[in-house]
Structure formats: structure tokens, C-alpha cells
């Protein structure tokens, strides 16, 4: 049985762990609110752009001279998996869920005889992917220096992806991130980003714009909007990821705090029992000594 | 009055009723008043001039990477960067 001093030490160490998890939980709750607000305010732009893209893609998409970003390279051999993770841990299964989804896709593609390469965003996805695919990591985008991934990062990532696409390094790109449903639920999501999947045309939007004038013309506008649409999608994914990370972190830390509380209760009971046992033993010794006189 | 909206990826910058907006289109500037025909146009980097009322001094908003759409609901400008 552990000595009294040892028990006391353990109780104290669990208590300080609990303090840390509790603090992290409160920080995550505050950050979650901010991240959610950021995701909220990004919606109007994304929504408008998607509507415009839908009507344009509907007009140009069928033609032979559709931009490469929309029509694809014509091949389907090399797949790039863009995996967006966070830089910090303490967020439960948040990062491993995304990595798991990406690995499942990679295994599926490899089984079909395709080549798979990775483009990693954030620090936490690197180690587990490198373990399984040590030579397939094409690029690692470092986000450790930025506090909150924003539009500037999305722009840089998009530029690098476009450069790789132009150079013919891949044919299809998939994006993996975690969709924010609620603080309790985050869904690892896969989304094809290149070639750009045409947004669904809303019947109302297409019908109302009877005679829209285009300046310069549809093709050129579309060619300019496609990279922008890609950026917006990446930006949206980064924001969703940020909110998901905080949500997952909050839940995980809440659990950790509760577990620590339970452990403290158990250890305290054990501590009190051993203390009583020690006192009883001492009393018996004294009484026995007194009686012997 | 013309309903004018200016949106960036990060937020909705403007949503207001104005008299006229002069947009630096890729193929030349054009002014948008109420009831303008539907247009979609890319925008040069430069200043969008917003006239709150007829004859008022215009307010300049510097934008980069813009796209303008005129529809039934008014003028919407999507811009990647806005300085105001």
C-alpha cells in the first residue's frame, strides 16, 4: 500500500493537471466563439461566388475550350491529397480523425493503381502520414507562425497548388478537413477541389438572369474566378478546421477535467482510510504499551 | 436607390442604399444606377467610387481582385482585399 506521503503527492499532481485542463477548456470555449464568428462572416462571400460560378460554369462548362481547372487534365492518374490539420494537440481525436480519413482515401486510390502524393497543412498531420507514406509528401505548408489561419494563408496554399497543377504534378486534388457541426461533433470531410467541381446551378438564379452582359466574356471571367473560387474553398476549410479544433479541444478538456476530479475523489478516500488506519495502529500500540505496565 | 454590397472573404464590408457607384471595370469604368441591366464584370485594382446621393462627393474604396455583378437585387462587388 502506498504511503501517506506518496498519496498526498499524487493528489497534488492530479490537482495541478486538472487546473491545466480546466484552463485549456475555458480558453478553447472563448476561441471557439471567435472561430465560429469568423466562419459565419465568411459565408456571404462564399455563397455569392458559388452562385456566380454556378451560372458561369453552366454556360461554359460544356464547351471544349473550358478552362483546365474546370475540365481537368483529362488524366486521372496522380492524386494529390491536401490534408489540413492543426498545429497543437490537446484536441482529442480531432487530428487523428482527419488523418484517418486521408489514409483511407490514399489506400483506396493506391488499390486502384493510382499514384498518391500529399500536401500537408499544419504540424500535427505530418508524423502519422510520414510513417505510412515516407516518400509521398510533396510539400508541407507551415502554419506554426500564424496565430489564426486566414485568407492570406489560403491564398498562399492556393498559389502553390495552382503552380503544381500547372506543372502537371497532379491530376486531381482532394481536400481533407474537419467540418464543424457543433462543439460536440466534428466531421472529417473529403472534398474534391481540382478540377473544380461545378457548384449546383440553382434553377431560380439561372432563370432570372435572362440577358446578362459579360465583361470581358464568360470564358475570361470564369478563368479569373476559378482560382479565386479555389482560394475561397480553402479559406472556408481553414475556418471550419479552426472552429472544429476548438470544439474538439473543449470537449476533450471537459472530459479530462471530469476524469481528474473523479481520480482526486478516489485518491482522497484512499488517503483518509490509510490515515485512519495509521492512527488506529498507533493507538493500539500506545494502549498495549500502557496495559503492559 | 441602388442597393450596393461590398463583400470580402472575411466579412460583409458594406450593405447600403446609394445613388450611384462607379466601378473600374476590366474594360473601362462604368457607373451603376438603379435599374441597370444585368452585368458581370471583372474589376481592375483601383478605387470604387460610391455616391451616396446625386451630386455628393464620392467616397473612394480601394479594392484588389474584384468582381462585380449587377442583378435584380442591385450591385454586388466581391473583392479579395479592401482598404477603406
Short mmCIF file of C-alpha atoms in Angstrom, two decimals:
data_model
loop_
_atom_site.label_atom_id
_atom_site.label_comp_id
_atom_site.label_asym_id
_atom_site.label_seq_id
_atom_site.Cartn_x
_atom_site.Cartn_y
_atom_site.Cartn_z
CA UNK A 1 0.00 0.00 0.00
CA UNK A 2 1.23 3.46 -0.92
CA UNK A 3 2.46 5.58 1.95
CA UNK A 4 0.59 8.69 3.09
CA UNK A 5 3.21 10.98 1.63
CA UNK A 6 3.07 9.28 -1.75
CA UNK A 7 -0.72 9.56 -1.85
CA UNK A 8 -0.57 13.23 -0.92
CA UNK A 9 1.90 13.80 -3.74
CA UNK A 10 -0.30 12.07 -6.28
CA UNK A 11 -3.36 14.00 -5.22
CA UNK A 12 -1.48 17.26 -5.65
CA UNK A 13 -0.16 16.34 -9.07
CA UNK A 14 -3.62 15.31 -10.31
CA UNK A 15 -4.97 18.58 -8.94
CA UNK A 16 -2.48 20.63 -10.93
CA UNK A 17 -3.22 18.60 -14.06
CA UNK A 18 -6.89 19.37 -13.53
CA UNK A 19 -6.09 23.06 -13.28
CA UNK A 20 -4.34 22.92 -16.64
CA UNK A 21 -7.12 21.03 -18.41
CA UNK A 22 -9.71 23.35 -16.94
CA UNK A 23 -7.83 26.42 -18.12
CA UNK A 24 -7.41 24.92 -21.61
CA UNK A 25 -11.11 24.15 -21.71
CA UNK A 26 -12.03 27.73 -20.94
CA UNK A 27 -9.55 29.09 -23.47
CA UNK A 28 -10.98 26.75 -26.12
CA UNK A 29 -14.52 27.88 -25.31
CA UNK A 30 -13.56 31.51 -25.79
CA UNK A 31 -11.65 30.79 -29.00
CA UNK A 32 -14.48 28.65 -30.30
CA UNK A 33 -16.83 31.61 -30.14
CA UNK A 34 -14.38 33.70 -32.15
CA UNK A 35 -13.74 30.97 -34.70
CA UNK A 36 -17.45 30.43 -35.17
CA UNK A 37 -17.98 34.14 -35.75
CA UNK A 38 -15.19 34.14 -38.34
CA UNK A 39 -16.72 31.17 -40.15
CA UNK A 40 -20.08 32.91 -40.00
CA UNK A 41 -18.84 36.13 -41.60
CA UNK A 42 -17.10 34.26 -44.43
CA UNK A 43 -20.39 32.81 -45.66
CA UNK A 44 -21.78 35.73 -47.72
CA UNK A 45 -18.70 35.86 -49.96
CA UNK A 46 -18.55 32.11 -50.46
CA UNK A 47 -22.27 31.96 -51.17
CA UNK A 48 -22.23 34.77 -53.75
CA UNK A 49 -19.17 33.40 -55.50
CA UNK A 50 -20.72 29.94 -55.68
CA UNK A 51 -23.86 31.38 -57.29
CA UNK A 52 -21.85 33.28 -59.89
CA UNK A 53 -19.68 30.24 -60.57
CA UNK A 54 -22.71 28.05 -60.98
CA UNK A 55 -24.29 30.26 -63.62
CA UNK A 56 -20.99 30.71 -65.47
CA UNK A 57 -19.96 27.08 -65.31
CA UNK A 58 -23.38 26.11 -66.62
CA UNK A 59 -22.77 28.26 -69.70
CA UNK A 60 -19.11 27.48 -70.39
CA UNK A 61 -18.70 24.05 -68.83
CA UNK A 62 -19.99 22.02 -71.75
CA UNK A 63 -17.75 23.62 -74.34
CA UNK A 64 -14.44 22.19 -75.49
CA UNK A 65 -12.43 25.26 -74.58
CA UNK A 66 -13.43 25.16 -70.91
CA UNK A 67 -10.51 26.08 -68.61
CA UNK A 68 -8.26 23.27 -67.44
CA UNK A 69 -9.14 23.97 -63.81
CA UNK A 70 -12.75 23.15 -64.56
CA UNK A 71 -12.37 20.36 -67.10
CA UNK A 72 -9.31 18.66 -65.59
CA UNK A 73 -6.18 17.44 -67.32
CA UNK A 74 -8.01 14.58 -68.92
CA UNK A 75 -5.97 12.11 -66.88
CA UNK A 76 -6.84 10.55 -63.55
CA UNK A 77 -3.52 9.09 -62.51
CA UNK A 78 -1.86 11.23 -59.86
CA UNK A 79 -3.98 12.24 -56.90
CA UNK A 80 -2.92 14.97 -54.51
CA UNK A 81 -4.36 14.77 -51.02
CA UNK A 82 -4.38 18.11 -49.26
CA UNK A 83 -4.63 17.36 -45.55
CA UNK A 84 -5.41 20.27 -43.25
CA UNK A 85 -4.53 19.70 -39.60
CA UNK A 86 -3.88 21.91 -36.61
CA UNK A 87 -0.53 22.77 -35.05
CA UNK A 88 -1.46 21.97 -31.50
CA UNK A 89 -2.66 18.86 -29.79
CA UNK A 90 -4.91 18.56 -26.75
CA UNK A 91 -7.91 18.33 -29.02
CA UNK A 92 -9.00 14.73 -28.59
CA UNK A 93 -9.27 12.75 -31.79
CA UNK A 94 -9.53 15.85 -33.98
CA UNK A 95 -6.27 15.45 -35.87
CA UNK A 96 -6.21 11.67 -35.97
CA UNK A 97 -9.73 11.59 -37.45
CA UNK A 98 -8.67 13.77 -40.37
CA UNK A 99 -5.51 11.74 -40.90
CA UNK A 100 -7.53 8.54 -40.74
CA UNK A 101 -9.89 9.77 -43.45
CA UNK A 102 -6.96 10.80 -45.64
CA UNK A 103 -5.21 7.46 -45.17
CA UNK A 104 -8.37 5.55 -46.02
CA UNK A 105 -8.66 7.51 -49.26
CA UNK A 106 -4.97 7.00 -50.02
CA UNK A 107 -5.29 3.25 -49.51
CA UNK A 108 -8.36 3.16 -51.76
CA UNK A 109 -6.59 5.08 -54.53
CA UNK A 110 -3.44 3.01 -54.26
CA UNK A 111 -5.53 -0.14 -54.56
CA UNK A 112 -6.88 1.23 -57.84
CA UNK A 113 -3.34 1.65 -59.10
CA UNK A 114 -3.20 5.43 -58.79
CA UNK A 115 -0.29 7.43 -57.50
CA UNK A 116 -0.90 9.33 -54.29
CA UNK A 117 1.00 12.37 -53.08
CA UNK A 118 0.34 14.54 -50.04
CA UNK A 119 0.27 18.25 -49.39
CA UNK A 120 0.15 18.88 -45.65
CA UNK A 121 -1.12 21.94 -43.86
CA UNK A 122 -0.36 22.19 -40.16
CA UNK A 123 2.10 20.31 -37.99
CA UNK A 124 0.03 17.53 -36.46
CA UNK A 125 -0.65 15.55 -39.60
CA UNK A 126 2.95 15.20 -40.59
CA UNK A 127 4.25 12.45 -38.32
CA UNK A 128 1.44 9.89 -38.81
CA UNK A 129 1.40 10.32 -42.59
CA UNK A 130 5.15 10.25 -42.91
CA UNK A 131 5.16 6.93 -41.05
CA UNK A 132 2.97 5.26 -43.70
CA UNK A 133 3.95 7.22 -46.82
CA UNK A 134 7.51 8.40 -46.18
CA UNK A 135 8.20 9.37 -49.80
CA UNK A 136 4.82 10.69 -50.84
CA UNK A 137 4.83 14.03 -49.04
CA UNK A 138 5.25 16.64 -51.74
CA UNK A 139 5.03 19.71 -49.58
CA UNK A 140 4.40 20.78 -46.03
CA UNK A 141 2.77 24.16 -45.51
CA UNK A 142 3.89 25.57 -42.18
CA UNK A 143 1.25 27.39 -40.17
CA UNK A 144 3.07 27.45 -36.84
CA UNK A 145 3.99 31.10 -37.24
CA UNK A 146 0.44 32.35 -37.67
CA UNK A 147 -1.97 32.60 -34.80
CA UNK A 148 -5.14 32.10 -36.82
CA UNK A 149 -5.08 30.80 -40.37
CA UNK A 150 -6.73 33.43 -42.52
CA UNK A 151 -7.24 34.42 -46.11
CA UNK A 152 -3.54 35.18 -46.62
CA UNK A 153 -2.68 31.55 -45.87
CA UNK A 154 -5.46 30.29 -48.13
CA UNK A 155 -4.06 32.47 -50.92
CA UNK A 156 -0.56 31.07 -50.47
CA UNK A 157 -1.77 27.49 -50.40
CA UNK A 158 -3.92 28.04 -53.49
CA UNK A 159 -1.00 29.64 -55.33
CA UNK A 160 1.23 26.67 -54.56
CA UNK A 161 -1.44 24.20 -55.57
CA UNK A 162 -2.05 26.03 -58.85
CA UNK A 163 1.67 26.10 -59.57
CA UNK A 164 1.90 22.35 -59.01
CA UNK A 165 -1.18 21.82 -61.16
CA UNK A 166 0.21 23.93 -63.99
CA UNK A 167 3.47 21.99 -63.81
CA UNK A 168 1.49 18.80 -64.25
CA UNK A 169 2.47 17.35 -60.87
CA UNK A 170 -1.03 16.00 -60.23
CA UNK A 171 -4.35 15.47 -61.98
CA UNK A 172 -6.88 15.50 -59.17
CA UNK A 173 -6.72 17.17 -55.76
CA UNK A 174 -8.78 16.27 -52.73
CA UNK A 175 -9.03 18.34 -49.59
CA UNK A 176 -9.36 16.81 -46.15
CA UNK A 177 -10.53 18.86 -43.22
CA UNK A 178 -12.94 18.69 -40.35
CA UNK A 179 -16.37 20.14 -40.80
CA UNK A 180 -17.78 21.92 -37.79
CA UNK A 181 -21.22 20.64 -36.85
CA UNK A 182 -21.29 21.56 -33.18
CA UNK A 183 -18.92 21.76 -30.22
CA UNK A 184 -19.57 18.07 -29.67
CA UNK A 185 -19.50 16.89 -33.26
CA UNK A 186 -16.87 17.46 -35.94
CA UNK A 187 -16.96 15.55 -39.15
CA UNK A 188 -13.82 14.69 -41.07
CA UNK A 189 -14.71 15.64 -44.63
CA UNK A 190 -13.29 14.93 -48.06
CA UNK A 191 -13.85 17.34 -50.90
CA UNK A 192 -12.55 17.45 -54.44
CA UNK A 193 -11.03 20.85 -55.18
CA UNK A 194 -9.20 20.37 -58.50
CA UNK A 195 -10.66 20.05 -61.09
CA UNK A 196 -13.16 22.44 -59.60
CA UNK A 197 -16.49 20.68 -59.20
CA UNK A 198 -19.13 22.98 -60.65
CA UNK A 199 -21.48 24.22 -57.93
CA UNK A 200 -25.05 23.12 -58.39
CA UNK A 201 -27.00 25.50 -60.53
CA UNK A 202 -29.98 26.94 -58.72
CA UNK A 203 -32.97 26.95 -61.01
CA UNK A 204 -34.09 30.38 -59.78
CA UNK A 205 -30.73 32.07 -60.28
CA UNK A 206 -30.29 30.80 -63.83
CA UNK A 207 -33.81 31.64 -64.90
CA UNK A 208 -33.85 35.20 -63.57
CA UNK A 209 -30.66 36.42 -65.25
CA UNK A 210 -32.16 36.43 -68.72
CA UNK A 211 -29.75 38.63 -70.66
CA UNK A 212 -26.63 39.18 -68.57
CA UNK A 213 -23.88 41.15 -70.20
CA UNK A 214 -20.36 39.86 -69.63
CA UNK A 215 -17.24 41.98 -69.49
CA UNK A 216 -14.83 40.77 -70.90
CA UNK A 217 -16.63 37.48 -71.77
CA UNK A 218 -17.76 34.34 -69.97
CA UNK A 219 -14.57 32.35 -70.56
CA UNK A 220 -12.25 35.07 -69.32
CA UNK A 221 -14.35 35.80 -66.26
CA UNK A 222 -14.54 32.12 -65.47
CA UNK A 223 -10.78 31.73 -65.91
CA UNK A 224 -10.26 34.54 -63.42
CA UNK A 225 -12.85 33.35 -60.95
CA UNK A 226 -11.73 29.71 -60.79
CA UNK A 227 -8.53 30.35 -58.80
CA UNK A 228 -10.49 32.70 -56.59
CA UNK A 229 -13.10 30.04 -56.00
CA UNK A 230 -10.34 27.62 -55.04
CA UNK A 231 -8.97 30.14 -52.54
CA UNK A 232 -12.41 30.63 -51.04
CA UNK A 233 -12.87 26.89 -50.63
CA UNK A 234 -9.50 26.57 -48.92
CA UNK A 235 -10.27 29.56 -46.72
CA UNK A 236 -13.60 28.04 -45.76
CA UNK A 237 -11.90 24.75 -44.92
CA UNK A 238 -9.30 26.51 -42.76
CA UNK A 239 -12.03 28.33 -40.85
CA UNK A 240 -14.09 25.18 -40.36
CA UNK A 241 -10.96 23.44 -39.19
CA UNK A 242 -10.16 26.18 -36.68
CA UNK A 243 -13.68 26.04 -35.23
CA UNK A 244 -13.60 22.22 -35.15
CA UNK A 245 -10.25 22.20 -33.39
CA UNK A 246 -11.51 24.46 -30.62
CA UNK A 247 -14.73 22.48 -30.33
CA UNK A 248 -12.88 19.17 -30.09
CA UNK A 249 -10.42 20.68 -27.65
CA UNK A 250 -13.20 21.97 -25.44
CA UNK A 251 -14.93 18.59 -25.29
CA UNK A 252 -11.71 16.68 -24.72
CA UNK A 253 -10.61 19.02 -21.95
CA UNK A 254 -14.03 18.89 -20.30
CA UNK A 255 -13.72 15.11 -20.14
CA UNK A 256 -10.18 15.32 -18.85
CA UNK A 257 -11.22 17.74 -16.10
CA UNK A 258 -14.04 15.45 -15.04
CA UNK A 259 -11.78 12.39 -15.02
CA UNK A 260 -9.23 14.24 -12.94
CA UNK A 261 -11.99 15.16 -10.46
CA UNK A 262 -13.01 11.52 -10.13
CA UNK A 263 -9.42 10.45 -9.63
CA UNK A 264 -8.93 13.08 -6.93
CA UNK A 265 -12.03 11.84 -5.08
CA UNK A 266 -10.82 8.26 -5.21
CA UNK A 267 -7.33 9.13 -4.06
CA UNK A 268 -8.67 11.32 -1.24
CA UNK A 269 -10.79 8.45 0.10
CA UNK A 270 -7.80 6.15 -0.06
CA UNK A 271 -5.68 8.79 1.68
CA UNK A 272 -8.18 9.22 4.52
CA UNK A 273 -8.53 5.48 5.01
CA UNK A 274 -4.80 4.95 5.30
CA UNK A 275 -4.52 7.91 7.65
CA UNK A 276 -7.21 6.40 9.92
CA UNK A 277 -5.55 3.01 9.75
CA UNK A 278 -2.24 4.58 10.77
CA UNK A 279 -3.86 6.38 13.72
CA UNK A 280 -5.63 3.21 14.85
CA UNK A 281 -2.36 1.28 14.75
CA UNK A 282 -0.64 3.96 16.77
CA UNK A 283 -3.44 3.95 19.41
CA UNK A 284 -3.32 0.19 19.71
CA UNK A 285 0.41 0.38 20.25
CA UNK A 286 0.06 3.04 22.98
CA UNK A 287 -2.78 1.20 24.76
CA UNK A 288 -0.92 -2.07 24.57
CA UNK A 289 2.13 -0.34 25.99
CA UNK A 290 0.10 1.23 28.83
CA UNK A 291 -1.55 -2.08 29.69
CA UNK A 292 1.79 -3.85 29.88
CA UNK A 293 2.94 -1.57 32.68
CA UNK B 1 -31.87 53.97 -54.86
CA UNK B 2 -29.35 51.32 -55.74
CA UNK B 3 -28.63 48.52 -53.30
CA UNK B 4 -24.86 48.22 -53.03
CA UNK B 5 -22.99 45.36 -51.34
CA UNK B 6 -19.26 45.01 -50.92
CA UNK B 7 -18.10 41.60 -49.71
CA UNK B 8 -14.66 40.25 -48.87
CA UNK B 9 -13.84 36.67 -47.88
CA UNK B 10 -13.55 37.75 -44.25
CA UNK B 11 -16.70 39.83 -43.91
CA UNK B 12 -19.53 41.86 -45.40
CA UNK B 13 -17.99 45.32 -45.66
CA UNK B 14 -20.93 47.35 -46.95
CA UNK B 15 -24.59 46.79 -47.47
CA UNK B 16 -26.41 50.04 -48.08
CA UNK B 17 -28.65 52.07 -50.37
CA UNK B 18 -26.72 54.51 -52.53
CA UNK B 19 -27.35 56.74 -55.53
CA UNK B 20 -24.60 55.57 -57.86
CA UNK B 21 -21.41 53.52 -57.86
CA UNK B 22 -18.61 53.93 -60.40
CA UNK B 23 -16.82 50.63 -60.91
CA UNK B 24 -13.35 50.37 -62.50
CA UNK B 25 -14.22 47.51 -64.84
CA UNK B 26 -11.58 45.48 -66.64
CA UNK B 27 -12.62 47.09 -69.93
CA UNK B 28 -13.20 50.59 -68.63
CA UNK B 29 -15.04 52.36 -65.83
CA UNK B 30 -18.78 52.14 -65.68
CA UNK B 31 -21.35 53.77 -63.46
CA UNK B 32 -24.20 51.78 -61.98
CA UNK B 33 -27.52 53.45 -61.19
CA UNK B 34 -30.77 51.92 -60.09
CA UNK B 35 -32.31 49.68 -62.74
CA UNK B 36 -29.02 48.94 -64.52
CA UNK B 37 -29.07 46.00 -66.93
CA UNK B 38 -27.59 42.75 -65.54
CA UNK B 39 -23.80 42.71 -65.96
CA UNK B 40 -20.96 40.56 -64.76
CA UNK B 41 -17.53 42.07 -64.96
CA UNK B 42 -14.06 41.66 -63.57
CA UNK B 43 -12.52 44.73 -61.95
CA UNK B 44 -9.11 46.34 -62.18
CA UNK B 45 -7.35 47.02 -58.90
CA UNK B 46 -8.33 50.55 -58.02
CA UNK B 47 -10.92 52.76 -56.43
CA UNK B 48 -14.65 52.16 -56.41
CA UNK B 49 -16.46 55.49 -56.20
CA UNK B 50 -19.61 55.49 -54.10
CA UNK B 51 -22.06 58.41 -54.48
CA UNK B 52 -24.45 58.43 -51.52
CA UNK B 53 -26.75 60.99 -53.19
CA UNK B 54 -26.83 62.72 -56.56
CA UNK B 55 -24.06 65.31 -56.77
CA UNK B 56 -22.45 64.29 -53.48
CA UNK B 57 -18.69 63.98 -53.14
CA UNK B 58 -17.82 60.37 -53.95
CA UNK B 59 -16.30 58.10 -51.35
CA UNK B 60 -13.33 56.08 -52.64
CA UNK B 61 -12.86 52.48 -51.60
CA UNK B 62 -9.64 50.83 -52.76
CA UNK B 63 -10.15 47.24 -53.79
CA UNK B 64 -8.00 44.44 -55.17
CA UNK B 65 -9.01 41.33 -57.04
CA UNK B 66 -12.59 42.36 -57.56
CA UNK B 67 -15.60 41.11 -59.40
CA UNK B 68 -18.84 43.00 -59.93
CA UNK B 69 -22.29 41.63 -60.51
CA UNK B 70 -25.37 43.68 -61.29
CA UNK B 71 -28.66 41.87 -60.94
CA UNK B 72 -32.23 42.43 -59.81
CA UNK B 73 -31.06 42.88 -56.24
CA UNK B 74 -28.59 45.63 -57.09
CA UNK B 75 -24.82 45.75 -57.32
CA UNK B 76 -22.61 43.24 -55.56
CA UNK B 77 -18.86 43.59 -55.55
CA UNK B 78 -16.76 40.65 -54.45
CA UNK B 79 -13.22 41.75 -53.59
CA UNK B 80 -10.27 39.82 -52.20
CA UNK B 81 -8.81 42.84 -50.39
CA UNK B 82 -10.41 46.10 -49.37
CA UNK B 83 -8.84 49.22 -47.91
CA UNK B 84 -11.16 51.81 -46.52
#
